[in-house]
XYZ file of C-alpha atoms in Angstrom:
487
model
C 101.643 -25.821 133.858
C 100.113 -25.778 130.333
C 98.840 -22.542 130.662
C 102.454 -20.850 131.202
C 103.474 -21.516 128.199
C 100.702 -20.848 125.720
C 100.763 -17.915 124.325
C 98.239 -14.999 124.432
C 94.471 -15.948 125.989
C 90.995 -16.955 124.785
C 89.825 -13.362 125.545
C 92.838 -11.860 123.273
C 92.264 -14.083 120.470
C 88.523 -13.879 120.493
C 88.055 -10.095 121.075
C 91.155 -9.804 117.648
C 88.583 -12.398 115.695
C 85.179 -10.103 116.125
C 87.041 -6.600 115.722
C 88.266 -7.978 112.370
C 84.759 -10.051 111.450
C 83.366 -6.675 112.340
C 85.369 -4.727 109.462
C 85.020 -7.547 107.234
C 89.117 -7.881 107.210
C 89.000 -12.006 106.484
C 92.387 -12.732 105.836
C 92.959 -11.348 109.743
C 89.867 -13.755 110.625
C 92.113 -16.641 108.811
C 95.318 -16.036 110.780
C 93.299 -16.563 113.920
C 91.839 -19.544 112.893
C 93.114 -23.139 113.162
C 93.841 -24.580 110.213
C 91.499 -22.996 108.034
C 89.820 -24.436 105.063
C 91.083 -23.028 102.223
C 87.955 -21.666 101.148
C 87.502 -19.749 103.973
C 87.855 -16.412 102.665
C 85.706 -17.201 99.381
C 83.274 -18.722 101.981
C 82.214 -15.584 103.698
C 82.273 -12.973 101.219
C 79.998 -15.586 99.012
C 77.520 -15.900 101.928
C 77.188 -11.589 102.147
C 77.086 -11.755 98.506
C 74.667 -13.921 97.969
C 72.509 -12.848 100.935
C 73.117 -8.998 99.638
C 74.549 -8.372 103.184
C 74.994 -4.727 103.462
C 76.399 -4.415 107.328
C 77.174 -6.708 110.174
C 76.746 -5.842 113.787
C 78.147 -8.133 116.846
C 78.167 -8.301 120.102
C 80.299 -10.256 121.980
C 79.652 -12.243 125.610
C 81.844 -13.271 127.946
C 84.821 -15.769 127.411
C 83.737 -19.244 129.365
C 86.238 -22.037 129.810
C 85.246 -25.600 128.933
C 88.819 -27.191 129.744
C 92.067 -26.255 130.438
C 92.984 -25.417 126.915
C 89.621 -24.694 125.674
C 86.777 -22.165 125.756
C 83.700 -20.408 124.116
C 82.058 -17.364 123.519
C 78.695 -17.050 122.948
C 77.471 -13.766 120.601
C 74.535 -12.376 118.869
C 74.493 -10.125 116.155
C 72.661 -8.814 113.025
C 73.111 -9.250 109.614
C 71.529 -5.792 107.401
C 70.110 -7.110 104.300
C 69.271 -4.934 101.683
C 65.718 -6.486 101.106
C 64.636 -7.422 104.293
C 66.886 -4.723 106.543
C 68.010 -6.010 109.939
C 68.186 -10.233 110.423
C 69.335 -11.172 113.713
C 71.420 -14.052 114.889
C 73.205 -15.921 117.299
C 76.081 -18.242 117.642
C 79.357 -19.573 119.739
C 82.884 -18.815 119.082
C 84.964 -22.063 120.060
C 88.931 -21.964 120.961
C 91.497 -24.252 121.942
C 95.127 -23.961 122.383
C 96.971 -25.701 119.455
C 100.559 -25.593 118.955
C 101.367 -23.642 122.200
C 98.374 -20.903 120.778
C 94.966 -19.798 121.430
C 93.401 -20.268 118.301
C 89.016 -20.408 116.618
C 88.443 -23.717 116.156
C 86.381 -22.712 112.786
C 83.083 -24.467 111.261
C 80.589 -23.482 108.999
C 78.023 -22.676 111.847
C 80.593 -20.534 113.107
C 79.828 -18.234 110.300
C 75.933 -18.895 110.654
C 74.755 -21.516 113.235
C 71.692 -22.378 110.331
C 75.236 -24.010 108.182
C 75.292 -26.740 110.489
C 75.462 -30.459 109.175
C 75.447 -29.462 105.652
C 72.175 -26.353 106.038
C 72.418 -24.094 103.305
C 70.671 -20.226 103.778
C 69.730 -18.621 100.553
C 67.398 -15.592 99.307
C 65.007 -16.802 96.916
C 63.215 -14.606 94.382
C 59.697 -15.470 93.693
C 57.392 -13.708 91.049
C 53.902 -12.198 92.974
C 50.128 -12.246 91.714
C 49.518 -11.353 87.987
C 48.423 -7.577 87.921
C 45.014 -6.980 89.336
C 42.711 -4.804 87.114
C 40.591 -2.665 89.253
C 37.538 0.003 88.944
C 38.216 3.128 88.078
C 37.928 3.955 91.834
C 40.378 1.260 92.825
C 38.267 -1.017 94.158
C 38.372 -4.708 93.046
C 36.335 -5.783 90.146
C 32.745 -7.043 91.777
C 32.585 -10.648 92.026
C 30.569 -12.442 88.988
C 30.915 -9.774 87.307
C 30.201 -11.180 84.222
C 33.700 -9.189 82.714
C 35.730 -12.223 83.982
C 36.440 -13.033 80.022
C 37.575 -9.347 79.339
C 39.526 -9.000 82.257
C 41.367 -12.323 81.319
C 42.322 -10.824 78.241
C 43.498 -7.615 79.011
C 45.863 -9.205 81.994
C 48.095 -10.195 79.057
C 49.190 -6.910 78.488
C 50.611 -6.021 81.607
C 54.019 -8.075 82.328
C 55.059 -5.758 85.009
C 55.416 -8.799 87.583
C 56.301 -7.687 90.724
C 58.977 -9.785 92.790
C 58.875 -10.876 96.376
C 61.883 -11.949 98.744
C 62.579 -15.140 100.861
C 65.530 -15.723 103.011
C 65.540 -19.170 103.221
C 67.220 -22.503 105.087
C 67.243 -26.060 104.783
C 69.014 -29.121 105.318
C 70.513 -31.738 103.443
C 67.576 -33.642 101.816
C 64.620 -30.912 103.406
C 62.385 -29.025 102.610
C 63.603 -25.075 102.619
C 62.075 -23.316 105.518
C 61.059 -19.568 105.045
C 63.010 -17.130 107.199
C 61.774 -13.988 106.160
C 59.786 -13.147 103.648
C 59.310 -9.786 101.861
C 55.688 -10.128 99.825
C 55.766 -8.460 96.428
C 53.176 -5.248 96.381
C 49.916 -6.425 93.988
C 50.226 -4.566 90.863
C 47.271 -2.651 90.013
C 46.183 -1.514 86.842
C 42.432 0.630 86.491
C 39.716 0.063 84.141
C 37.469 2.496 83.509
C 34.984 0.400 84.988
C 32.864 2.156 87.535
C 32.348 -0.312 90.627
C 28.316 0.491 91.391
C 27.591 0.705 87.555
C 29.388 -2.872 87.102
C 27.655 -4.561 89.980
C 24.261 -2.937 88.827
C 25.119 -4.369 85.138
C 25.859 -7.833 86.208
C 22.810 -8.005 88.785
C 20.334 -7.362 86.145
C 21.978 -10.124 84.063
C 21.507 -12.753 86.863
C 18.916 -15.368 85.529
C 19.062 -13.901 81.884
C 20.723 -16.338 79.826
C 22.591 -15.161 76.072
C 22.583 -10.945 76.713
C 24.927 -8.372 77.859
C 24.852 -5.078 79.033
C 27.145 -2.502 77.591
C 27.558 1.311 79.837
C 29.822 4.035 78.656
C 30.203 7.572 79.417
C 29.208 9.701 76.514
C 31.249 12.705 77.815
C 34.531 10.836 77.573
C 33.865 7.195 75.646
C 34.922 5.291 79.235
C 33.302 1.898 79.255
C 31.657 2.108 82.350
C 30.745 -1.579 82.808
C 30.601 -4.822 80.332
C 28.653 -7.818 81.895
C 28.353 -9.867 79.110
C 26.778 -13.898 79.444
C 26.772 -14.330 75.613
C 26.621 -17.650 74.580
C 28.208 -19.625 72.267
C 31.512 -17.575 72.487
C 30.076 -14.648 71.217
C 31.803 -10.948 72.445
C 29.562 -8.095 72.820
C 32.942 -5.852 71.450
C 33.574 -7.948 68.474
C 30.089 -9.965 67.152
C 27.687 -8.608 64.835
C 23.891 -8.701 65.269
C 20.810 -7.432 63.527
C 20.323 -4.461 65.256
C 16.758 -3.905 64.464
C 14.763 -0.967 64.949
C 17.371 0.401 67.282
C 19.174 1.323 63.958
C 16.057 3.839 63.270
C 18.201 6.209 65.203
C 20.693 6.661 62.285
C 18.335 6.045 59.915
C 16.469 8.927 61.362
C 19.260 11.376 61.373
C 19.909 10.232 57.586
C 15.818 12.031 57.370
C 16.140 14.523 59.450
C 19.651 16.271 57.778
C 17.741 15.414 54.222
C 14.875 17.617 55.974
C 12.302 16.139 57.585
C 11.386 17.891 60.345
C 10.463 15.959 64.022
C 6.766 17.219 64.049
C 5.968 16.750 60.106
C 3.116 14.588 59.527
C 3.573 11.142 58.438
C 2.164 7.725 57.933
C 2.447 4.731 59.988
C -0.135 1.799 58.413
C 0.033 -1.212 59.874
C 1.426 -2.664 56.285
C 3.623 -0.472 53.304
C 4.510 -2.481 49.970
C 6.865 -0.529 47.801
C 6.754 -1.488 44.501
C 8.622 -5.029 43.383
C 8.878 -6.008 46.626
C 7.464 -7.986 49.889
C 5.019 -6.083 52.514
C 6.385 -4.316 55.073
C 4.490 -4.619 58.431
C 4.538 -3.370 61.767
C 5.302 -5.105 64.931
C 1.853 -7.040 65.964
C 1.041 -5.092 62.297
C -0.241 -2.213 64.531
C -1.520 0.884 62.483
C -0.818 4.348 64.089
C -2.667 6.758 60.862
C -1.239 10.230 60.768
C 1.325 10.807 63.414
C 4.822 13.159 64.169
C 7.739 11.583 62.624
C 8.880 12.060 65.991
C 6.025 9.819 67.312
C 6.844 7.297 64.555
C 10.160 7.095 65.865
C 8.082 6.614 69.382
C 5.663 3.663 68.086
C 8.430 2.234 65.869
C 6.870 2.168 62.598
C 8.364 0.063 60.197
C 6.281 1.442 57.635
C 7.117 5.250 57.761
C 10.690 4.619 57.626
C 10.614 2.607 54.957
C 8.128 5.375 53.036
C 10.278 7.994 54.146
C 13.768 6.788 53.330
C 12.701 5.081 49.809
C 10.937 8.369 48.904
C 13.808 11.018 50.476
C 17.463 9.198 50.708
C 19.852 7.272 48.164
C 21.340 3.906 49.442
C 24.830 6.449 49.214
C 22.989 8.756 51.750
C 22.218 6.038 54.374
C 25.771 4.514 53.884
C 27.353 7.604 54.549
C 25.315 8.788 57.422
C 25.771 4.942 58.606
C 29.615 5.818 58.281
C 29.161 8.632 60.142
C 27.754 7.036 63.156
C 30.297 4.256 63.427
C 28.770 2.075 60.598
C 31.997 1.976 58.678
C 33.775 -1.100 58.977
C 36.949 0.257 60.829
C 38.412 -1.261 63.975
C 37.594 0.223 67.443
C 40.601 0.681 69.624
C 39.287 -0.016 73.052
C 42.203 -1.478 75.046
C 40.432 -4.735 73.829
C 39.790 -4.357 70.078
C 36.355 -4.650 68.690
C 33.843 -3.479 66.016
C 31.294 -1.452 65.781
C 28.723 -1.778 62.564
C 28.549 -2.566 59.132
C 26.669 -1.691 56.309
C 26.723 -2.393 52.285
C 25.806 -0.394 49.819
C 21.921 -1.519 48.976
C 21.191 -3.193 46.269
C 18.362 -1.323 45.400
C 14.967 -0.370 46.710
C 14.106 -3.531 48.466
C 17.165 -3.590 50.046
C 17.600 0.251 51.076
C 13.868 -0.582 52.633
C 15.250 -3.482 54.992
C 18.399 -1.107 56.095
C 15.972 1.398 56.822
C 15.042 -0.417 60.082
C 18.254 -2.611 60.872
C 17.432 -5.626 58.834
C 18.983 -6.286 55.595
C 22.630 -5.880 55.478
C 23.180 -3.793 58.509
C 24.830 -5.136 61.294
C 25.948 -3.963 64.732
C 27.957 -5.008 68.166
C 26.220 -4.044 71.122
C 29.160 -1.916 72.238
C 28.157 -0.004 68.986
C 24.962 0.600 69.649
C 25.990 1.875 73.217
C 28.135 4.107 71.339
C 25.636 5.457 69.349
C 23.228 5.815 72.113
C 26.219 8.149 73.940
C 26.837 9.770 71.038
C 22.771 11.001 70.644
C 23.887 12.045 74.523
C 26.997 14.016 73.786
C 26.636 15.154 70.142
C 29.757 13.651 69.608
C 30.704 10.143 68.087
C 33.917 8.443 70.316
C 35.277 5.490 70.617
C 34.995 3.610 73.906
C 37.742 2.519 75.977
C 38.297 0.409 78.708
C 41.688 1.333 79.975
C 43.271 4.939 80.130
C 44.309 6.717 76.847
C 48.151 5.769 76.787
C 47.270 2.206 78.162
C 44.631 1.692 74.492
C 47.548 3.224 72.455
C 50.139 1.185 73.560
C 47.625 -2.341 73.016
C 45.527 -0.968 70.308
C 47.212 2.212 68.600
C 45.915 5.390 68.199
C 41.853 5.707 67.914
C 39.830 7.404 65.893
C 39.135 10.951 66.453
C 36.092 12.107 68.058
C 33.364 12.867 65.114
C 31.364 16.003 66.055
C 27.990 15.237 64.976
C 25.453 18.049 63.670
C 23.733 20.100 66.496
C 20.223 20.144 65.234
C 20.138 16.434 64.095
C 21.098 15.489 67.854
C 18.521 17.417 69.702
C 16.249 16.102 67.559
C 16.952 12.943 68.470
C 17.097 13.555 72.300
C 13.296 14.432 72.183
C 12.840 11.358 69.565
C 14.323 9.008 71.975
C 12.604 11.048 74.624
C 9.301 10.176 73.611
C 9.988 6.710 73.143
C 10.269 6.300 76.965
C 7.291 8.890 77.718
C 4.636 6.957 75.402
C 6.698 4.932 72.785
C 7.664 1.317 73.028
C 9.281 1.622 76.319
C 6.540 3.490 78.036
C 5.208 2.036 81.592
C 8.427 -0.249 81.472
C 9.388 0.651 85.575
C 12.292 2.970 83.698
C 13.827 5.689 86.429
C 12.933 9.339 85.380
C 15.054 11.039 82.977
C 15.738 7.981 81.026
C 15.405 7.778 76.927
C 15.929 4.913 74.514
C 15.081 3.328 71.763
C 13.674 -0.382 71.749
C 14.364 -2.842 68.845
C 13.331 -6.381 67.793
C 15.449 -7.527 65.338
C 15.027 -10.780 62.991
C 17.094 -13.630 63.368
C 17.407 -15.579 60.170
C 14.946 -18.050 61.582
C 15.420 -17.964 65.229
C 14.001 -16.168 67.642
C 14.053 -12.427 67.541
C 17.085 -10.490 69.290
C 16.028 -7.889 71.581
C 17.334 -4.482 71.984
C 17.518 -1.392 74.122
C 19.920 1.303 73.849
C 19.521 4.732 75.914
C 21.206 7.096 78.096
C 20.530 8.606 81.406
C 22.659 11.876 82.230
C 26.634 11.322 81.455
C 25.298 7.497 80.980
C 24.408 5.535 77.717
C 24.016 1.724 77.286
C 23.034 -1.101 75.462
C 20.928 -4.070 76.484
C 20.980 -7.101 73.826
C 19.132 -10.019 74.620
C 20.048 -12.645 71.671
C 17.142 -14.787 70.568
C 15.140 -12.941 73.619
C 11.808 -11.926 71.526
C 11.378 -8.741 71.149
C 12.877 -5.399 72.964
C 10.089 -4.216 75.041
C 9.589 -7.916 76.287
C 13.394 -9.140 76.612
C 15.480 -6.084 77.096
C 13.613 -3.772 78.809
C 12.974 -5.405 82.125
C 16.669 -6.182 82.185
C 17.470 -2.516 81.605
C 15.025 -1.007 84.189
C 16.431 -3.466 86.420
C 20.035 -1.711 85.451
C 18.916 1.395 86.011
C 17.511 1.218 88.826
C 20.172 -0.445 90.355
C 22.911 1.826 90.575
């Protein structure tokens, strides 16, 4: 018979062909095989390459016959891969005698039955999700948020895109199928936005059109939320605005360091002319006679602060206070850029008097005035940020030092702003206890006034612009006692 004189048996030659697959000796494989292709060898230490095979574990079944000179072996194994660790598979050793010995009748799907007809089995590398800013709890940022702009361009600045694995097959003119897939972990980066103090921001926004609402923390300069629905392109970090009487708050501590004490007795008429120049009225040209200067800081009289800074200060004095409190040109490093205010030297009386209350040539961000709010709050003048100390360095450089600002002027200005809120401008406004502020109505070069409130509660200070709202009792406060009370 045949059989007599092959040599060896399908159970020798097939047990030789897996001990050597199994230590990865293919030149052994290649003797066992029937005329190989001469890419045989290149073949299967490509495929492990390329599919970063790390081990190989098989297992064997038992030899069948299909003929008199032929038979099969069916096996599983697994395949380690060093992204996706153990990938199982399958497959059938084939044999025939040829030339008097048992021989593997070799294919492609021999090495991988998915190599059939042509199939190809590759590990893609895909790039995952942009990073995802977060709160500074690690939540995700509340949806309309009204930050969506901000975020967008802070994203930018973090290229850190994480990669994800797929072991893929396909055939000749298919679409690759997905055999395992190893999803790439979300890159997070925090904000030092504060989740509840966000979604309270942006709430109080819905249905106000062309405002923004600025929150920091005066203890450490962390933006605490930005909701900003500007229109028109305008930034709350970067745009200038008339900040009207809101500015009375450095203009006061430019009076109260030249010495005018909180409970002195001033005038407030309802209309002041200085000499060479236009009137100077009050809001609704209400007349308060002899008050505090602390309650003319409450009522927001025009008129006293233009008296008292034309009769006490320079136009030097108010720039350089103005400097003081962020009023100096220079750029904010935030993590985002920005401004705060500007100021120009007056040009004499008339124009010292319009500075004096945040007309004239002084202009402000609302992100400054929220600064300046925190720093009546902390007694100390910081920039904001919006991302973590080495993240603004790296995007913005190195920010300004913290400006320690004088002890007496500051408490002085807590019970100013203080009173405001008790029986000022924003008395009877629905404001939660413990809250003080200063309103401000601010001319608009023909438009509508802009309307202003800046304030703090605790370890939080804020800003409310409402651009071409009316004025700040009527525009911005409702907006911020809706804020406030929402967090």
């Amino acid at each position: 018979m045949v059989a007599k004189r092959v040599k060896g048996s399908a159970a020798q030659t097939s047990a030789a062909y897996f001990t050597a697959w199994q230590r990865g000796d293919l030149r052994a494989m290649a003797a066992l095989v029937y005329q190989p292709p001469a890419d045989f060898v290149s073949r299967h230490r490509s495929f492990s390459h390329d599919l970063h095979v790390q081990d190989i574990e098989l297992r064997p079944g038992a030899v069948k016959s299909t003929g008199e000179t032929s038979a099969e072996v069916p096996f599983t194994g697994s395949r380690t891969l060093s992204e996706f660790g153990a990938w199982p598979f399958s497959g059938t050793l084939r044999l025939a005698v040829r030339d008097r010995t048992w021989k593997v009748i070799w294919a492609p799907e021999t090495l991988d039955p998915r190599l059939k007809d042509g199939g190809t089995v590759r590990l893609a590398e895909f790039d995952g999700p942009a990073v995802e800013l977060v709160t500074s709890e690690g939540h995700k940022i509340p949806n309309d948020s009204y930050a969506e702009s901000y975020l967008a361009e802070l994203k930018p600045e973090f290229d850190d895109v994480s990669q994800g694995w797929a072991l893929e097959s396909a055939l000749p003119g298919q679409q690759a199928r997905r055999l395992m897939t190893v999803e790439p972990k979300v890159s997070l980066e925090r904000t030092t936005l504060s989740r509840p103090v966000q979604a309270a921001a942006a709430r109080a926004l819905d249905g106000v059109r062309d405002a923004s609402i600025i929150a920091i923390r005066p203890s450490t300069g962390e933006v605490l939320a930005v909701a900003d629905r500007l229109e028109g392109n305008y930034s709350a970090f970067r745009d200038f605005f008339p900040p009207g009487s809101t500015f009375k708050t450095v203009t006061a501590a430019a009076l109260l360091e030249a010495g005018l004490d909180p409970a002195a007795e001033v005038d407030c008429p309802a209309t002041y002319t200085i000499p060479n120049f236009r009137p100077i009225k009050n809001a609704g040209e209400q007349e308060h006679g002899r008050v505090t200067f602390a309650n003319a800081f409450a009522y927001s009289c025009n008129t006293t602060f233009v008296h008292e800074t034309v009769a006490r200060l320079s136009g030097d004095d108010l720039v350089e206070t103005a400097a003081k409190w962020g009023f100096g040109g220079a750029k904010l490093a935030t993590g985002l850029g920005g401004n705060c205010g500007r100021m120009d030297p007056p040009d004499g009386t008339g124009e010292l008097a319009l500075d004096s209350f945040g007309q004239g040539t002084v202009e402000a961000t609302p992100l400054c005035m929220a600064m300046v709010a925190a720093a009546v709050q902390s007694g100390t003048l910081r920039v904001p940020r919006i991302l973590s100390k080495a993240a603004v360095e790296r995007i913005d450089g190195p920010a300004a030092k913290p400006v320690e600002l004088d002890e007496g002027t500051v408490a002085a200005l807590r019970e100013m702003m203080a009173a405001v809120v008790d029986h000022g401008t924003a008395a009877a406004a629905g404001l939660p206890a413990g809250v003080s502020g200063k309103t401000g109505t601010a001319e608009a070069g023909g438009s509508r006034e802009h309307g202003w409130f800046i304030g703090y509660r605790d370890d939080l200070a804020f800003s409310v612009f409402v651009r071409n709202g009316g004025s700040g009792r009527s525009a911005a406060l409702p907006v911020a006692a809706r804020f406030l009370n929402g967090i």
